[in-house]
mmCIF file of C-alpha atoms and ligand atoms in Angstrom:
data_model
loop_
_atom_site.group_PDB
_atom_site.id
_atom_site.type_symbol
_atom_site.label_atom_id
_atom_site.label_comp_id
_atom_site.label_asym_id
_atom_site.label_seq_id
_atom_site.Cartn_x
_atom_site.Cartn_y
_atom_site.Cartn_z
ATOM 1 C CA MET I 1 -52.276 60.020 217.960
ATOM 2 C CA ILE I 2 -54.492 58.113 219.794
ATOM 3 C CA LEU I 3 -58.142 59.351 219.673
ATOM 4 C CA LEU I 4 -61.395 57.595 220.509
ATOM 5 C CA GLY I 5 -63.779 57.351 217.273
ATOM 6 C CA ILE I 6 -67.304 57.047 217.762
ATOM 7 C CA ASP I 7 -70.252 56.138 215.160
ATOM 8 C CA ILE I 8 -73.735 56.576 216.096
ATOM 9 C CA GLY I 9 -75.800 54.771 213.779
ATOM 10 C CA GLY I 10 -79.488 53.746 213.712
ATOM 11 C CA SER I 11 -78.961 50.521 215.011
ATOM 12 C CA ALA I 12 -75.957 50.653 217.452
ATOM 13 C CA THR I 13 -73.479 53.250 218.742
ATOM 14 C CA LYS I 14 -69.846 51.800 217.991
ATOM 15 C CA GLY I 15 -66.100 52.928 218.962
ATOM 16 C CA ALA I 16 -62.576 52.225 218.959
ATOM 17 C CA LEU I 17 -59.495 53.840 219.794
ATOM 18 C CA VAL I 18 -57.946 54.802 216.578
ATOM 19 C CA ASP I 19 -54.127 55.945 215.735
ATOM 20 C CA SER I 20 -54.696 58.976 213.693
ATOM 21 C CA SER I 21 -51.788 59.013 211.705
ATOM 22 C CA THR I 22 -52.272 55.346 210.201
ATOM 23 C CA GLY I 23 -55.995 55.088 210.563
ATOM 24 C CA ALA I 24 -55.584 51.764 212.275
ATOM 25 C CA LEU I 25 -57.544 50.418 215.233
ATOM 26 C CA VAL I 26 -55.666 50.319 218.145
ATOM 27 C CA SER I 27 -58.264 48.923 220.786
ATOM 28 C CA GLU I 28 -61.190 46.446 220.609
ATOM 29 C CA ARG I 29 -63.988 47.988 218.697
ATOM 30 C CA ILE I 30 -67.056 48.368 221.544
ATOM 31 C CA ARG I 31 -70.535 47.903 220.094
ATOM 32 C CA TYR I 32 -73.948 48.833 221.663
ATOM 33 C CA GLU I 33 -76.987 47.742 220.040
ATOM 34 C CA THR I 34 -79.935 50.626 220.427
ATOM 35 C CA LYS I 35 -83.729 49.929 219.459
ATOM 36 C CA PRO I 36 -84.549 52.004 216.754
ATOM 37 C CA LEU I 37 -85.126 55.782 217.572
ATOM 38 C CA GLU I 38 -83.543 55.570 221.133
ATOM 39 C CA LYS I 39 -83.524 59.124 222.705
ATOM 40 C CA PRO I 40 -80.360 61.336 222.758
ATOM 41 C CA ASN I 41 -79.644 60.768 226.402
ATOM 42 C CA VAL I 42 -79.534 57.193 226.074
ATOM 43 C CA ILE I 43 -77.215 57.534 223.127
ATOM 44 C CA ILE I 44 -75.169 59.769 224.847
ATOM 45 C CA ASN I 45 -74.898 57.548 227.724
ATOM 46 C CA LEU I 46 -73.418 54.959 225.443
ATOM 47 C CA VAL I 47 -70.878 57.441 224.146
ATOM 48 C CA GLU I 48 -69.663 57.608 227.854
ATOM 49 C CA GLN I 49 -69.784 53.680 228.385
ATOM 50 C CA ILE I 50 -67.525 53.243 225.462
ATOM 51 C CA ARG I 51 -65.241 55.911 226.722
ATOM 52 C CA LYS I 52 -64.968 54.231 230.205
ATOM 53 C CA ASP I 53 -64.990 50.674 228.561
ATOM 54 C CA LEU I 54 -61.559 51.863 226.970
ATOM 55 C CA ASN I 55 -60.592 53.901 230.114
ATOM 56 C CA TYR I 56 -59.803 56.749 227.595
ATOM 57 C CA HIS I 57 -59.253 60.750 228.362
ATOM 58 C CA GLY I 58 -58.924 62.851 225.392
ATOM 59 C CA PRO I 59 -60.637 64.374 222.136
ATOM 60 C CA ILE I 60 -63.678 62.614 221.036
ATOM 61 C CA GLY I 61 -64.636 62.535 217.343
ATOM 62 C CA VAL I 62 -68.488 61.271 217.165
ATOM 63 C CA GLY I 63 -70.409 60.627 213.434
ATOM 64 C CA TYR I 64 -73.899 61.250 213.667
ATOM 65 C CA PRO I 65 -76.159 60.295 210.699
ATOM 66 C CA GLY I 66 -77.575 63.872 209.931
ATOM 67 C CA ILE I 67 -76.674 67.364 209.061
ATOM 68 C CA ILE I 68 -74.323 68.817 211.879
ATOM 69 C CA LYS I 69 -73.093 72.560 212.063
ATOM 70 C CA GLN I 70 -71.125 73.808 214.815
ATOM 71 C CA GLY I 71 -72.007 70.597 216.649
ATOM 72 C CA ILE I 72 -75.877 70.913 216.411
ATOM 73 C CA CYS I 73 -77.938 68.293 215.018
ATOM 74 C CA LEU I 74 -80.435 69.663 212.288
ATOM 75 C CA THR I 75 -81.974 66.548 211.072
ATOM 76 C CA ALA I 76 -82.546 63.051 212.363
ATOM 77 C CA ALA I 77 -84.091 61.274 209.336
ATOM 78 C CA ASN I 78 -83.469 57.763 211.306
ATOM 79 C CA MET I 79 -82.805 59.012 214.657
ATOM 80 C CA HIS I 80 -85.565 60.121 217.377
ATOM 81 C CA LYS I 81 -86.743 63.699 216.936
ATOM 82 C CA ASN I 82 -85.389 65.347 219.635
ATOM 83 C CA PHE I 83 -81.897 65.373 218.413
ATOM 84 C CA VAL I 84 -83.350 68.138 215.954
ATOM 85 C CA ASN I 85 -81.435 71.230 216.948
ATOM 86 C CA ALA I 86 -80.094 69.457 220.010
ATOM 87 C CA ASP I 87 -76.467 70.355 220.573
ATOM 88 C CA VAL I 88 -75.185 67.068 220.643
ATOM 89 C CA ALA I 89 -71.167 67.997 220.731
ATOM 90 C CA LYS I 90 -72.149 70.306 224.123
ATOM 91 C CA MET I 91 -74.281 67.337 225.650
ATOM 92 C CA ILE I 92 -71.349 64.490 224.808
ATOM 93 C CA GLN I 93 -68.670 67.043 226.286
ATOM 94 C CA THR I 94 -70.647 67.493 229.383
ATOM 95 C CA LYS I 95 -71.310 64.056 229.801
ATOM 96 C CA THR I 96 -67.722 62.631 229.199
ATOM 97 C CA ASN I 97 -65.681 65.846 230.146
ATOM 98 C CA GLN I 98 -64.080 65.387 227.161
ATOM 99 C CA PRO I 99 -63.470 68.282 224.152
ATOM 100 C CA THR I 100 -65.934 66.599 221.539
ATOM 101 C CA VAL I 101 -66.396 67.170 217.898
ATOM 102 C CA VAL I 102 -69.579 65.958 216.125
ATOM 103 C CA VAL I 103 -69.833 65.476 212.294
ATOM 104 C CA ASN I 104 -71.916 63.863 209.556
ATOM 105 C CA ASP I 105 -71.471 60.313 209.696
ATOM 106 C CA ALA I 106 -71.048 59.704 206.002
ATOM 107 C CA ASP I 107 -68.676 62.656 205.764
ATOM 108 C CA ALA I 108 -66.297 61.153 208.753
ATOM 109 C CA ALA I 109 -66.504 57.650 206.862
ATOM 110 C CA GLY I 110 -65.476 59.447 203.542
ATOM 111 C CA LEU I 111 -62.726 61.146 205.183
ATOM 112 C CA ALA I 112 -61.143 57.898 206.455
ATOM 113 C CA GLU I 113 -61.645 56.315 203.011
ATOM 114 C CA MET I 114 -59.960 59.022 201.199
ATOM 115 C CA ARG I 115 -57.149 59.227 203.478
ATOM 116 C CA PHE I 116 -56.585 55.690 204.430
ATOM 117 C CA GLY I 117 -58.609 53.704 202.189
ATOM 118 C CA VAL I 118 -58.396 52.626 198.235
ATOM 119 C CA GLU I 119 -55.660 54.319 196.591
ATOM 120 C CA GLU I 120 -58.036 55.041 193.607
ATOM 121 C CA ALA I 121 -59.939 57.584 195.674
ATOM 122 C CA ARG I 122 -56.837 59.906 195.836
ATOM 123 C CA GLN I 123 -56.539 59.507 191.750
ATOM 124 C CA HIS I 124 -59.633 61.062 190.671
ATOM 125 C CA ARG I 125 -60.915 64.938 190.865
ATOM 126 C CA VAL I 126 -64.586 63.956 191.758
ATOM 127 C CA VAL I 127 -65.244 61.209 194.072
ATOM 128 C CA MET I 128 -68.640 60.378 195.402
ATOM 129 C CA PHE I 129 -68.405 58.398 198.647
ATOM 130 C CA LEU I 130 -71.956 56.761 199.615
ATOM 131 C CA THR I 131 -72.629 54.575 202.915
ATOM 132 C CA ILE I 132 -75.498 52.073 202.522
ATOM 133 C CA GLY I 133 -76.923 51.053 205.731
ATOM 134 C CA THR I 134 -79.931 52.038 207.660
ATOM 135 C CA GLY I 135 -80.054 54.935 205.249
ATOM 136 C CA ILE I 136 -77.772 56.339 202.346
ATOM 137 C CA GLY I 137 -74.959 58.746 203.336
ATOM 138 C CA SER I 138 -72.964 60.738 200.641
ATOM 139 C CA ALA I 139 -69.857 62.439 201.078
ATOM 140 C CA ILE I 140 -68.387 64.249 197.915
ATOM 141 C CA PHE I 141 -64.560 65.133 197.372
ATOM 142 C CA VAL I 142 -63.490 67.581 194.730
ATOM 143 C CA ASP I 143 -59.529 67.180 194.884
ATOM 144 C CA GLU I 144 -59.880 65.397 197.961
ATOM 145 C CA GLN I 145 -61.617 68.231 199.466
ATOM 146 C CA LEU I 146 -64.666 67.534 201.446
ATOM 147 C CA MET I 147 -67.954 69.374 200.836
ATOM 148 C CA PRO I 148 -69.799 68.821 203.994
ATOM 149 C CA ASN I 149 -73.447 67.764 204.916
ATOM 150 C CA THR I 150 -74.384 66.603 201.289
ATOM 151 C CA GLU I 151 -77.796 64.665 201.593
ATOM 152 C CA PHE I 152 -77.927 62.559 198.225
ATOM 153 C CA GLY I 153 -79.925 59.636 200.351
ATOM 154 C CA HIS I 154 -82.984 62.065 200.370
ATOM 155 C CA LEU I 155 -82.797 62.932 196.750
ATOM 156 C CA LYS I 156 -85.883 62.157 195.411
ATOM 157 C CA ILE I 157 -86.286 59.470 192.697
ATOM 158 C CA ARG I 158 -89.846 58.990 191.293
ATOM 159 C CA GLY I 159 -91.575 60.745 194.366
ATOM 160 C CA LYS I 160 -89.545 58.795 196.877
ATOM 161 C CA ASP I 161 -86.285 59.468 198.748
ATOM 162 C CA ALA I 162 -83.232 57.490 197.224
ATOM 163 C CA GLU I 163 -82.581 55.853 200.804
ATOM 164 C CA HIS I 164 -86.641 54.677 200.942
ATOM 165 C CA ARG I 165 -85.756 52.655 197.678
ATOM 166 C CA ALA I 166 -82.399 51.266 197.918
ATOM 167 C CA SER I 167 -80.712 51.441 201.610
ATOM 168 C CA ASP I 168 -79.733 48.158 202.729
ATOM 169 C CA ALA I 169 -82.505 48.133 205.530
ATOM 170 C CA VAL I 170 -84.973 48.198 202.660
ATOM 171 C CA ARG I 171 -83.056 45.587 201.119
ATOM 172 C CA ARG I 172 -83.683 43.393 203.982
ATOM 173 C CA MET I 173 -87.299 44.604 204.853
ATOM 174 C CA GLU I 174 -88.281 43.741 201.145
ATOM 175 C CA LYS I 175 -86.252 40.724 201.041
ATOM 176 C CA LEU I 176 -85.090 41.954 197.902
ATOM 177 C CA SER I 177 -82.473 39.503 195.822
ATOM 178 C CA TRP I 178 -79.448 40.928 194.902
ATOM 179 C CA LYS I 179 -80.525 41.167 191.473
ATOM 180 C CA ARG I 180 -83.353 43.433 192.292
ATOM 181 C CA TRP I 181 -81.887 45.759 194.766
ATOM 182 C CA GLY I 182 -79.091 46.125 192.258
ATOM 183 C CA LYS I 183 -81.428 47.156 189.830
ATOM 184 C CA ARG I 184 -82.785 49.836 192.368
ATOM 185 C CA PHE I 185 -79.526 50.815 193.207
ATOM 186 C CA THR I 186 -78.387 51.184 189.647
ATOM 187 C CA GLU I 187 -81.236 53.981 189.441
ATOM 188 C CA VAL I 188 -79.885 55.725 192.410
ATOM 189 C CA LEU I 189 -76.421 55.808 190.792
ATOM 190 C CA ASN I 190 -77.791 56.816 187.607
ATOM 191 C CA ASN I 191 -79.632 59.938 188.826
ATOM 192 C CA TYR I 192 -76.101 60.896 190.982
ATOM 193 C CA GLU I 193 -74.531 60.650 187.778
ATOM 194 C CA PHE I 194 -76.904 62.950 185.932
ATOM 195 C CA LEU I 195 -76.590 65.606 188.185
ATOM 196 C CA LEU I 196 -73.102 65.656 189.314
ATOM 197 C CA ASN I 197 -70.814 63.510 187.000
ATOM 198 C CA PRO I 198 -68.527 61.981 189.624
ATOM 199 C CA ASP I 199 -65.168 60.268 188.390
ATOM 200 C CA LEU I 200 -65.650 57.579 190.700
ATOM 201 C CA PHE I 201 -68.292 56.068 193.318
ATOM 202 C CA ILE I 202 -66.867 54.425 196.526
ATOM 203 C CA LEU I 203 -69.514 52.552 198.409
ATOM 204 C CA GLY I 204 -68.891 52.081 202.167
ATOM 205 C CA GLY I 205 -71.188 51.369 205.066
ATOM 206 C CA GLY I 206 -72.406 47.691 206.116
ATOM 207 C CA LEU I 207 -73.179 46.639 202.868
ATOM 208 C CA SER I 208 -69.567 47.182 201.481
ATOM 209 C CA THR I 209 -68.765 43.830 202.676
ATOM 210 C CA GLN I 210 -70.721 42.027 200.537
ATOM 211 C CA PHE I 211 -69.864 44.177 197.166
ATOM 212 C CA ASP I 212 -68.709 40.793 195.467
ATOM 213 C CA LEU I 213 -72.257 39.602 195.507
ATOM 214 C CA PHE I 214 -74.056 42.682 193.821
ATOM 215 C CA ALA I 215 -71.219 43.952 191.917
ATOM 216 C CA GLU I 216 -72.508 42.363 188.685
ATOM 217 C CA TYR I 217 -76.174 44.038 188.918
ATOM 218 C CA LEU I 218 -74.556 47.866 189.136
ATOM 219 C CA LYS I 219 -75.202 48.890 185.406
ATOM 220 C CA ASN I 220 -74.363 52.620 186.051
ATOM 221 C CA SER I 221 -71.569 54.116 183.873
ATOM 222 C CA VAL I 222 -69.191 55.568 186.517
ATOM 223 C CA LYS I 223 -66.452 53.147 187.821
ATOM 224 C CA THR I 224 -68.049 51.719 191.399
ATOM 225 C CA ILE I 225 -66.113 50.196 193.798
ATOM 226 C CA PRO I 226 -65.835 48.862 197.655
ATOM 227 C CA ALA I 227 -64.685 51.184 200.269
ATOM 228 C CA LYS I 228 -61.603 49.322 201.666
ATOM 229 C CA LEU I 229 -62.172 50.213 205.267
ATOM 230 C CA LYS I 230 -65.678 48.614 204.875
ATOM 231 C CA ASN I 231 -67.542 49.596 208.300
ATOM 232 C CA MET I 232 -64.674 50.866 210.461
ATOM 233 C CA ALA I 233 -64.404 53.809 208.390
ATOM 234 C CA GLY I 234 -66.913 55.665 210.473
ATOM 235 C CA ILE I 235 -65.167 55.270 213.686
ATOM 236 C CA VAL I 236 -61.695 56.149 211.921
ATOM 237 C CA GLY I 237 -63.057 59.128 210.228
ATOM 238 C CA ALA I 238 -64.616 60.494 213.620
ATOM 239 C CA ALA I 239 -61.100 59.941 215.131
ATOM 240 C CA ILE I 240 -59.717 62.075 212.395
ATOM 241 C CA ALA I 241 -62.165 64.480 213.060
ATOM 242 C CA ALA I 242 -60.999 64.990 216.476
ATOM 243 C CA HIS I 243 -57.651 65.451 215.476
ATOM 244 C CA GLU I 244 -58.356 68.190 212.761
ATOM 245 C CA ALA I 245 -60.392 69.932 215.582
ATOM 246 C CA PHE I 246 -58.511 69.651 218.547
ATOM 247 C CA GLN I 247 -54.658 69.077 217.116
ATOM 248 C CA GLY I 248 -54.981 70.849 213.855
ATOM 249 C CA LYS I 249 -54.438 69.255 210.468
HETATM 250 C C1 BGC L 301 -79.114 60.658 206.790
HETATM 251 C C2 BGC L 301 -77.856 61.217 206.271
HETATM 252 C C3 BGC L 301 -76.598 59.906 207.049
HETATM 253 C C4 BGC L 301 -77.254 58.984 206.366
HETATM 254 C C5 BGC L 301 -76.489 57.720 206.430
HETATM 255 C C6 BGC L 301 -79.199 59.702 206.288
HETATM 256 O O1 BGC L 301 -80.894 59.267 206.780
HETATM 257 O O2 BGC L 301 -79.874 62.041 206.387
HETATM 258 O O3 BGC L 301 -76.870 62.476 207.283
HETATM 259 O O4 BGC L 301 -75.160 60.265 206.324
HETATM 260 O O5 BGC L 301 -78.277 58.703 206.676
HETATM 261 O O6 BGC L 301 -76.437 57.450 208.048
#
């Protein structure tokens, strides 16, 4: 089935049509940059713009960078505060006139990677998928089943959120070398290992395309590999979520 997947981020809203049975993008990927902390109505207008650009009618799946329960946003760490408690699924549905499901962005990306990404993802019991971008997103899978809405980017490490120590945004802002950033990210992974003991880490998000540049500086013990779907995973996973919500599993 062809479905529209949308990935809302701290700096851009992206979307494409996805074949939910193969995970392949079947249209161009459309990307609209946004100012930091843009208000919900601006982002929702962009979702409608992407739908129109692609001339799409049908279920829409959306990944949003925060906790989502029954379509309602509960947090907005890197987003405008008006998102908190907003029924974003309903707002998008009203604007686009299409059935819409909203899920956490890292959950969406992790889902896509588990289904269509690296084979190893399906060979381990406990997999921790992380997206590294404006923030750090987490998705935990046990026997391929997702535990939704985990927020390990906000785990406090020596008094500071993990994502404030080692997100890609922090790396850029502080102009960290790969070595220095790698050291910080290793500390983050060590904390996750201590608490969760996963069998595999998969790194996704914008930074996953540069894995080769920093792999040698990751000194944690659990095997850590880059995501295969790179930064397409969020869009693909959102489309899978729409498929599951409206067409069944
Ligand atoms: C949010 C998460 C999100 C992650 C990646 C964090 O700041 O709290 O919900 O998955 O950023 O976008």
